[in-house]
Structure formats: C-alpha cells, structure tokens
Amino acid sequence: MKFTCMQSIKKYHSHLYCFLISIGLIITGCHSNHKKTSGQQPPEKVVSSYYKYLQGTVGTHKVIIQLIKYQHRYEGVFINDSIGKPLEITGEKDSSGRLTLISYDHYNPVDTLTGAFPQPGVFQGDCYDSAGNHTTFTLQEIYPPGTYQWKVYTLSDSLAYDASRQNSPQARVQMILLWPKGNENLMKDTIIKYYCGRDTALVNPAQVIRSPANSFFAEYKNLKRNLKNSTVGEIAAIFNWESDVDMKILWNADSIVSIAFQSYQYTGGAHGLSNTLLSVFDLKENRSLTPSDIFKQGYEQELRQALEQELREQYDIPDGAPLNGDHGILFDKQLALTKNFYLTGKGIGFIYNLYEVAPYAVGQINLYIPFSKIANVIQPAYLNMED
C-alpha cells in the first residue's frame, strides 16, 4: 500500500498496466512532457503529474490529504485529526470532471470524498463515511513552514520474451518516484539508495527511476538466456513477470517527513512478494530517526503491550488467547519489535512485512499507536509535535 494505508499491490494496477502498455513507454515529471524512449511512441495526450498538500476540514475535523496524480490515476494519504492514522486513498475523475477519493483502513472503506477544484488549489465537495453519514469539506493547497513540496516521476515499460509472437509473455514495470523540490539532500540520498542500490552515482531523478527497471529487465533477459531452448508455451506462466515500485509520503509537517518505500515483485512461482521500507526524517536536525530517538530508555515492554493490544483488536484475537497457534496469527507467542516505523503528529506506526512475524496469508501488518496510549515512553520533543 500496498500500504493500507500501506498494503502492497493494488487491484487496479493490473488494469493500469494494460492501459500503459497499450500506449507504450511513459516517463513523466510534474508539469513536464512525456519522453519518447526506445523507439516507442509517446501517448497521444499528455497528462501532467503532481503532488498536492491539501488541508482543511471535513465536517468539524481537521484533515490532511497528500494527493498524487499520475497519468489518469489519483492516490495518496488521508489523515483525519480525530484518528491521526495515515490512510491510503485512491480515486478517479468521472466524465463530468468530479474527483472521487476513497480512504481505506485495513482494506475497509472509511470515507468517500467527491468534489471538484472550483479554483486552483481549492478542493470542495461532499463526504460520506462508511455508515452513510454526510458532511461537506473544503481543502486548500497550502505548504506551511516545515512542509515540503515534491515532484512526481512515473515510468511504465515492458519487455516481451519473444517480440515476434502476439501473446508473448513479458516483464512489466510500473515505477513512481517522489523527488523533493528543494535542497533536502538527506532525503534525496535515501531515495537514490532505495531505487538504485549501489548505483549511487546517479543524481537525476529520471535516471534514478529507470535504475530498478533496468535491473529487473536484466534479470529477465538472463533467465531468458538460460531457458533459450524452451518454447514459449512451456515457460509462459513463469515469464509473465511484474515489478511495481513506488513511494508514499505518510507525514509531512513541522520538518518531520515519514516516507514509505513500497515494492511488489512477481518472478514466477505461486505468488508475488510485497515489501514496505519506512524512513523518518527530522529535517530541523538534518538526520534520519530511529526508535531510540523517539522513545525514552526502557520503552520496549510498554510499546510491545500497546502493539499486541492493537494486533488483537485488528485481527479479532480475544484477550488472553495466544497470539500464535489456532487462535492467533503470529509465528511466536509474543510480537517482536521492529525498527520499521513511521511517525505522524498524533502517533507512531510499525509495519511488519510478509513472513516477518506471520504467515504469508496474514499479509502485511500495519499497527498504529496514538501517542496518548504510550505518552509515558515518548520523548517530549516528538510527543508535542504540531499537527
């Protein structure tokens, strides 16, 4: 999500792939033209990409939406002040130009916002919660001090196993990269390292986003060479590869930025694998944060208890029942702590990836704890963050 807020692969990506493949390779930047590469034709209509930081009220609640548009898709992160947890949003425009965004928590719809931009930077409309209750909203694109702007880059490409065959298996990639518009080199270095690995000499975001695609296609070509004597029919299933890499900005305020780097990859076999890597930055101090920066010494037991209680509530595990075995979902009796965390103005969340603490069928686990539940072990500097 994908993040659900951070759950991994979204169902709509399969449809998106088909559309993108039909119009050829696309690389876009915010307010920039699509670039023609590898002899393929650019799309007939250029669609800009953007990141917008929208804040205002939905009913009586303060909300923040970090909205990303790329090609004809809309996605991002929604935070309601009454909850504080970043929720995934996805959406699309209808034929009249009205935009509908739906927020999700653990795959369940929470709020549906339908509206329009009556003037640049203003998003207004109607909101319905999961119970059908109606309210109105007005959000404005505003970047307060300590909030950072981003440029959106996207890349879609495919490589056929046998270009001479109409229905040849193929490797497909979908990449989304968010690039700070300012001189935040700490975040830029982290982004480059995630997308490029050791290839850190690259500094141009258009090259950075291409790097994981090149590596993926190189692996595909290598396997193709190893199976050069196999027919297409024999290898069709294992050669329909997919790679999906993107970013979400989970929190962006008061010089604290939480980023989710997300990936999904299928290279044959029973199923693909998703992964989310989290990074948190304190840009006032120009450093990356770890749990020991957020928590007071000796925090582990209180945090574990809060996480296990949230796990029970989220997965309907009765109090007193084991967290593993027939009634639970974990491999072990207690939940291990992870350093894979994100920070918001209201709380802290932890992501457990596939197989880390539970079987594949459980999926990615996202546990969010409001600061109010663990205030005794939070450092005052982060407990009192403005939101």
Coordinates of C-alpha atoms in Angstrom, one line a residue:
M1 CA 0.0 0.0 0.0
K2 CA 0.4 -1.7 -0.8
F3 CA 0.2 0.5 2.2
T4 CA -3.3 0.2 3.7
C5 CA -2.5 2.6 4.5
M6 CA 0.3 0.7 3.2
Q7 CA -0.8 -2.7 1.9
S8 CA 1.0 -3.7 -1.1
I9 CA -0.3 -4.4 -4.6
K10 CA -3.5 -2.7 -5.6
K11 CA -6.0 -4.4 -7.8
Y12 CA -6.2 -1.5 -10.2
H13 CA -2.5 -1.8 -11.1
S14 CA -3.2 -4.8 -13.4
H15 CA -5.7 -2.6 -15.4
L16 CA -3.3 0.3 -15.3
Y17 CA -0.5 -1.9 -16.7
C18 CA -2.7 -2.9 -19.7
F19 CA -3.5 0.7 -20.4
L20 CA 0.1 1.9 -20.2
I21 CA 1.4 -1.0 -22.3
S22 CA -1.1 -0.1 -25.0
I23 CA 0.3 3.4 -25.3
G24 CA 4.0 2.5 -24.9
L25 CA 6.7 3.5 -22.5
I26 CA 5.9 6.5 -20.4
I27 CA 8.2 8.6 -18.3
T28 CA 6.6 11.7 -16.8
G29 CA 7.6 14.5 -14.4
C30 CA 5.3 17.1 -12.8
H31 CA 4.2 19.6 -15.5
S32 CA 6.6 18.0 -18.0
N33 CA 6.2 16.3 -21.3
H34 CA 6.3 12.5 -21.7
K35 CA 9.6 11.4 -23.1
K36 CA 10.0 9.1 -26.1
T37 CA 12.4 6.3 -25.5
S38 CA 13.5 3.0 -27.1
G39 CA 11.7 3.9 -30.4
Q40 CA 8.3 3.6 -28.8
Q41 CA 5.5 6.2 -29.5
P42 CA 4.5 8.7 -26.8
P43 CA 0.9 8.9 -25.8
E44 CA -1.4 11.0 -27.9
K45 CA -2.5 13.1 -24.9
V46 CA 0.0 14.5 -22.4
V47 CA -1.3 14.2 -18.8
S48 CA 0.7 16.1 -16.1
S49 CA 1.5 14.5 -12.7
Y50 CA 1.6 16.4 -9.4
Y51 CA 1.8 16.2 -5.6
K52 CA -0.6 18.4 -3.6
Y53 CA -0.6 19.0 0.1
L54 CA -4.3 19.7 0.9
Q55 CA -5.5 20.7 4.3
G56 CA -8.8 21.9 5.8
T57 CA -11.9 20.5 7.4
V58 CA -14.2 17.6 6.7
G59 CA -17.3 18.4 8.8
T60 CA -15.7 19.5 12.1
H61 CA -12.5 17.5 11.8
K62 CA -9.2 18.9 10.5
V63 CA -7.8 16.7 7.7
I64 CA -4.7 16.5 5.5
I65 CA -4.6 14.9 2.1
Q66 CA -1.4 14.3 0.3
L67 CA -2.7 13.8 -3.2
I68 CA -0.6 12.3 -6.1
K69 CA -1.8 12.4 -9.6
Y70 CA 0.0 10.4 -12.3
Q71 CA -1.4 9.6 -15.8
H72 CA -5.1 9.2 -15.1
R73 CA -4.8 7.9 -11.6
Y74 CA -5.1 9.6 -8.2
E75 CA -3.8 8.2 -4.9
G76 CA -2.1 9.3 -1.7
V77 CA -2.6 9.5 2.0
F78 CA -5.5 10.8 4.1
I79 CA -5.2 11.8 7.8
N80 CA -8.2 12.7 9.9
D81 CA -7.2 14.6 13.0
S82 CA -9.7 12.6 15.1
I83 CA -7.8 9.4 14.3
G84 CA -4.3 10.5 13.4
K85 CA -3.5 7.4 11.4
P86 CA -2.5 7.8 7.7
L87 CA -4.9 6.0 5.5
E88 CA -4.5 5.1 1.8
I89 CA -6.7 6.9 -0.7
T90 CA -7.4 6.0 -4.3
G91 CA -9.7 7.7 -6.7
E92 CA -10.6 8.8 -10.2
K93 CA -12.5 11.5 -12.1
D94 CA -15.8 10.9 -13.7
S95 CA -16.9 12.2 -17.1
S96 CA -18.1 15.5 -15.6
G97 CA -14.7 16.1 -14.1
R98 CA -15.6 15.5 -10.4
L99 CA -13.0 13.7 -8.4
T100 CA -13.9 10.8 -6.0
L101 CA -11.4 9.7 -3.4
I102 CA -11.9 6.8 -1.1
S103 CA -9.9 6.2 2.1
Y104 CA -9.2 2.7 3.4
D105 CA -8.1 1.3 6.7
H106 CA -7.0 -2.4 6.6
Y107 CA -8.8 -2.8 3.2
N108 CA -12.1 -1.4 4.6
P109 CA -13.5 1.8 3.1
V110 CA -13.7 4.7 5.6
D111 CA -14.6 8.0 3.9
T112 CA -15.7 8.8 0.4
L113 CA -15.0 12.3 -0.8
T114 CA -16.5 13.6 -4.1
G115 CA -15.7 17.1 -5.2
A116 CA -14.1 19.4 -7.6
F117 CA -11.5 22.2 -7.8
P118 CA -13.6 25.3 -8.4
Q119 CA -10.4 27.3 -8.4
P120 CA -6.7 26.4 -8.4
G121 CA -5.6 24.9 -5.0
V122 CA -9.2 24.5 -3.6
F123 CA -10.9 21.1 -3.4
Q124 CA -14.5 21.2 -2.2
G125 CA -17.4 18.7 -2.1
D126 CA -19.3 16.1 -0.1
C127 CA -18.0 13.4 2.2
Y128 CA -19.8 10.2 3.2
D129 CA -18.4 8.0 5.9
S130 CA -18.8 4.2 6.0
A131 CA -22.1 4.5 7.8
G132 CA -23.5 6.8 5.1
N133 CA -23.3 10.0 7.2
H134 CA -22.9 13.1 5.1
T135 CA -20.9 16.2 5.6
T136 CA -19.1 18.8 3.4
F137 CA -15.4 19.6 3.0
T138 CA -13.2 22.4 1.9
L139 CA -9.5 21.8 1.5
Q140 CA -6.8 24.2 0.3
E141 CA -3.3 23.5 -1.1
I142 CA -1.1 25.2 1.4
Y143 CA 2.5 24.5 2.4
P144 CA 3.2 25.8 5.9
P145 CA 6.8 26.2 7.1
G146 CA 8.3 22.8 7.6
T147 CA 6.1 21.2 4.9
Y148 CA 7.9 20.0 1.7
Q149 CA 6.9 20.0 -1.9
W150 CA 7.5 17.1 -4.3
K151 CA 7.8 16.4 -8.0
V152 CA 6.3 13.2 -9.3
Y153 CA 8.0 11.0 -11.8
T154 CA 6.5 7.8 -13.3
L155 CA 7.8 5.1 -15.6
S156 CA 6.0 2.3 -17.2
D157 CA 7.7 -0.2 -19.6
S158 CA 7.5 -3.8 -20.8
L159 CA 9.8 -6.3 -22.4
A160 CA 8.5 -9.2 -24.4
Y161 CA 10.0 -12.6 -24.2
D162 CA 9.5 -13.0 -27.9
A163 CA 8.5 -9.8 -29.7
S164 CA 7.6 -11.8 -32.8
R165 CA 4.7 -13.5 -31.0
Q166 CA 1.4 -11.7 -30.5
N167 CA 0.7 -13.0 -27.0
S168 CA 4.3 -13.4 -25.8
P169 CA 5.0 -13.5 -22.1
Q170 CA 6.5 -10.2 -20.9
A171 CA 8.1 -8.5 -18.0
R172 CA 6.3 -5.3 -16.9
V173 CA 7.3 -2.5 -14.6
Q174 CA 5.4 0.4 -13.0
M175 CA 7.6 2.9 -11.1
I176 CA 6.6 6.0 -9.1
L177 CA 9.1 8.3 -7.6
L178 CA 8.6 11.4 -5.5
W179 CA 11.5 13.9 -5.6
P180 CA 11.9 16.8 -3.1
K181 CA 11.7 20.2 -4.9
G182 CA 14.2 21.8 -2.5
N183 CA 17.7 21.0 -1.4
E184 CA 16.8 18.3 1.1
N185 CA 19.9 16.1 0.2
L186 CA 19.4 13.7 3.1
M187 CA 16.0 12.6 1.7
K188 CA 17.4 12.6 -1.9
D189 CA 20.3 10.4 -0.9
T190 CA 17.9 7.9 0.8
I191 CA 15.6 7.9 -2.3
I192 CA 18.6 7.2 -4.6
K193 CA 19.8 4.4 -2.3
Y194 CA 16.4 2.7 -2.3
Y195 CA 15.9 2.9 -6.0
C196 CA 19.4 2.4 -7.2
G197 CA 21.1 0.3 -4.5
R198 CA 24.8 0.6 -5.0
D199 CA 24.4 2.8 -8.2
T200 CA 24.5 5.9 -6.1
A201 CA 26.4 8.0 -8.7
L202 CA 23.0 8.8 -10.3
V203 CA 21.5 12.1 -9.2
N204 CA 19.0 12.8 -11.9
P205 CA 15.5 11.6 -10.8
A206 CA 14.7 10.5 -14.4
Q207 CA 17.7 8.2 -14.2
V208 CA 17.1 7.1 -10.7
I209 CA 13.6 5.8 -11.5
R210 CA 15.0 4.0 -14.5
S211 CA 17.6 2.1 -12.5
P212 CA 15.4 -0.6 -10.8
A213 CA 13.6 -1.1 -14.2
N214 CA 16.9 -1.8 -15.9
S215 CA 17.9 -4.2 -13.2
F216 CA 14.6 -6.0 -13.4
F217 CA 14.8 -6.4 -17.2
A218 CA 18.5 -7.5 -16.9
E219 CA 17.3 -10.4 -14.6
Y220 CA 14.6 -11.2 -17.1
K221 CA 17.0 -11.4 -20.1
N222 CA 19.4 -13.5 -18.1
L223 CA 16.7 -16.1 -17.3
K224 CA 15.6 -16.0 -20.9
R225 CA 19.1 -16.9 -22.0
N226 CA 19.2 -19.8 -19.5
L227 CA 16.0 -21.1 -21.0
K228 CA 16.8 -20.4 -24.6
N229 CA 15.8 -23.9 -25.7
S230 CA 12.4 -23.8 -24.1
T231 CA 9.3 -22.9 -26.1
V232 CA 7.0 -20.0 -25.2
G233 CA 4.2 -22.4 -24.2
E234 CA 6.5 -24.2 -21.7
I235 CA 7.6 -21.0 -19.9
A236 CA 4.6 -18.7 -20.3
A237 CA 3.5 -18.8 -16.7
I238 CA 6.9 -18.2 -15.2
F239 CA 7.8 -15.5 -17.7
N240 CA 5.0 -13.1 -17.0
W241 CA 7.0 -11.0 -14.6
E242 CA 5.9 -7.8 -12.8
S243 CA 7.7 -5.2 -10.8
D244 CA 6.0 -2.3 -9.0
V245 CA 8.0 0.3 -7.0
D246 CA 6.6 3.5 -5.5
M247 CA 6.6 5.9 -2.6
K248 CA 4.0 7.4 -0.2
I249 CA 4.6 10.4 2.0
L250 CA 2.9 9.4 5.2
W251 CA 3.6 12.6 7.2
N252 CA 4.9 16.0 6.0
A253 CA 4.8 18.7 8.7
D254 CA 6.9 20.6 11.2
S255 CA 10.0 19.4 9.4
I256 CA 9.2 15.8 10.1
V257 CA 8.8 13.6 7.0
S258 CA 7.8 9.9 7.0
I259 CA 8.2 8.0 3.7
A260 CA 7.0 4.6 2.8
F261 CA 9.0 2.9 0.0
Q262 CA 6.9 0.1 -1.4
S263 CA 7.6 -2.7 -3.8
Y264 CA 5.8 -5.7 -5.3
Q265 CA 7.5 -8.2 -7.5
Y266 CA 6.4 -11.4 -9.2
T267 CA 9.0 -13.5 -10.9
G268 CA 7.2 -16.8 -11.3
G269 CA 6.0 -19.2 -8.6
A270 CA 2.9 -19.3 -6.5
H271 CA 2.6 -15.6 -5.8
G272 CA 4.4 -12.3 -5.8
L273 CA 6.1 -10.6 -2.8
S274 CA 5.5 -7.1 -1.4
N275 CA 7.7 -5.1 0.9
T276 CA 7.5 -1.7 2.6
L277 CA 10.5 0.1 3.9
L278 CA 9.9 3.1 6.1
S279 CA 12.2 6.1 6.6
V280 CA 11.6 9.0 9.0
F281 CA 13.5 12.3 8.8
D282 CA 13.9 15.2 11.3
L283 CA 14.9 17.9 8.8
K284 CA 15.4 20.5 11.6
E285 CA 18.2 18.4 12.8
N286 CA 19.0 17.0 9.3
R287 CA 19.1 13.4 10.4
S288 CA 17.2 10.1 10.0
L289 CA 15.3 8.9 13.1
T290 CA 15.4 5.6 14.8
P291 CA 13.1 4.3 17.6
S292 CA 15.7 5.2 20.2
D293 CA 15.3 8.8 19.1
I294 CA 11.6 8.7 19.6
F295 CA 11.3 6.7 22.8
K296 CA 12.7 7.1 26.3
Q297 CA 15.1 4.4 27.6
G298 CA 13.3 1.2 28.7
Y299 CA 10.3 1.7 26.4
E300 CA 10.2 -1.8 25.0
Q301 CA 7.7 -3.5 27.3
E302 CA 5.1 -0.8 27.3
L303 CA 5.4 -0.4 23.5
R304 CA 5.0 -4.2 23.0
Q305 CA 1.9 -4.3 25.1
A306 CA 0.3 -1.5 23.1
L307 CA 1.2 -3.2 19.8
E308 CA -0.1 -6.5 20.9
Q309 CA -3.4 -5.0 22.0
E310 CA -3.7 -3.2 18.7
L311 CA -3.0 -6.5 17.0
R312 CA -5.7 -8.3 18.9
E313 CA -8.2 -5.6 18.0
Q314 CA -7.3 -5.5 14.4
Y315 CA -7.3 -9.3 13.9
D316 CA -10.1 -10.2 16.4
I317 CA -7.9 -12.1 18.7
P318 CA -9.6 -12.4 22.1
D319 CA -7.9 -11.0 25.2
G320 CA -6.0 -13.8 26.9
A321 CA -5.9 -16.0 23.8
P322 CA -2.4 -16.9 22.4
L323 CA -1.2 -14.6 19.6
N324 CA 0.1 -17.8 17.8
G325 CA -1.5 -21.2 17.3
D326 CA -5.1 -21.8 16.4
H327 CA -6.5 -18.6 17.8
G328 CA -3.6 -16.3 16.8
I329 CA -1.8 -15.3 13.6
L330 CA 1.9 -15.0 14.7
F331 CA 4.7 -17.5 14.5
D332 CA 5.7 -16.8 18.1
K333 CA 3.9 -16.3 21.4
Q334 CA 4.7 -12.6 21.6
L335 CA 5.2 -9.8 19.0
A336 CA 8.7 -8.9 18.2
L337 CA 9.5 -5.2 18.0
T338 CA 10.6 -3.8 14.6
K339 CA 12.6 -0.7 13.7
N340 CA 10.4 -0.3 10.5
F341 CA 8.3 2.6 11.7
Y342 CA 6.6 5.8 10.6
L343 CA 5.8 9.0 12.6
T344 CA 2.8 11.4 12.5
G345 CA 1.8 14.3 14.6
K346 CA -0.6 12.1 16.6
G347 CA 1.2 8.8 16.9
I348 CA 3.6 6.2 15.6
G349 CA 3.1 3.2 13.4
F350 CA 5.0 0.0 12.6
I351 CA 5.0 -2.2 9.5
Y352 CA 5.7 -5.9 9.6
N353 CA 6.4 -7.3 6.1
L354 CA 5.4 -10.7 4.7
Y355 CA 6.8 -13.7 6.6
E356 CA 8.5 -11.4 9.2
V357 CA 6.2 -12.4 12.1
A358 CA 3.3 -14.2 10.5
P359 CA 2.5 -16.5 7.5
Y360 CA 2.1 -15.1 4.0
A361 CA -1.7 -15.4 4.2
V362 CA -1.9 -12.8 7.0
G363 CA -0.4 -10.2 4.7
Q364 CA 1.5 -7.1 5.7
I365 CA 0.7 -5.9 9.3
N366 CA 0.4 -2.2 10.0
L367 CA 0.0 -1.3 13.7
Y368 CA -0.6 2.4 14.6
I369 CA -0.4 3.5 18.2
P370 CA -1.6 7.0 19.2
F371 CA 0.8 8.9 21.4
S372 CA -1.9 9.2 24.0
K373 CA -1.6 5.4 24.7
I374 CA 2.2 5.4 25.2
A375 CA 2.9 9.0 26.3
N376 CA 5.0 7.8 29.3
V377 CA 7.7 6.5 27.0
I378 CA 7.7 9.2 24.2
Q379 CA 10.4 11.8 24.1
P380 CA 8.8 15.3 24.7
A381 CA 10.1 16.7 21.5
Y382 CA 8.0 14.3 19.4
L383 CA 5.1 14.0 21.8
N384 CA 4.4 17.7 21.4
M385 CA 4.8 17.9 17.6
E386 CA 2.4 20.3 15.9
D387 CA -0.1 18.8 13.6

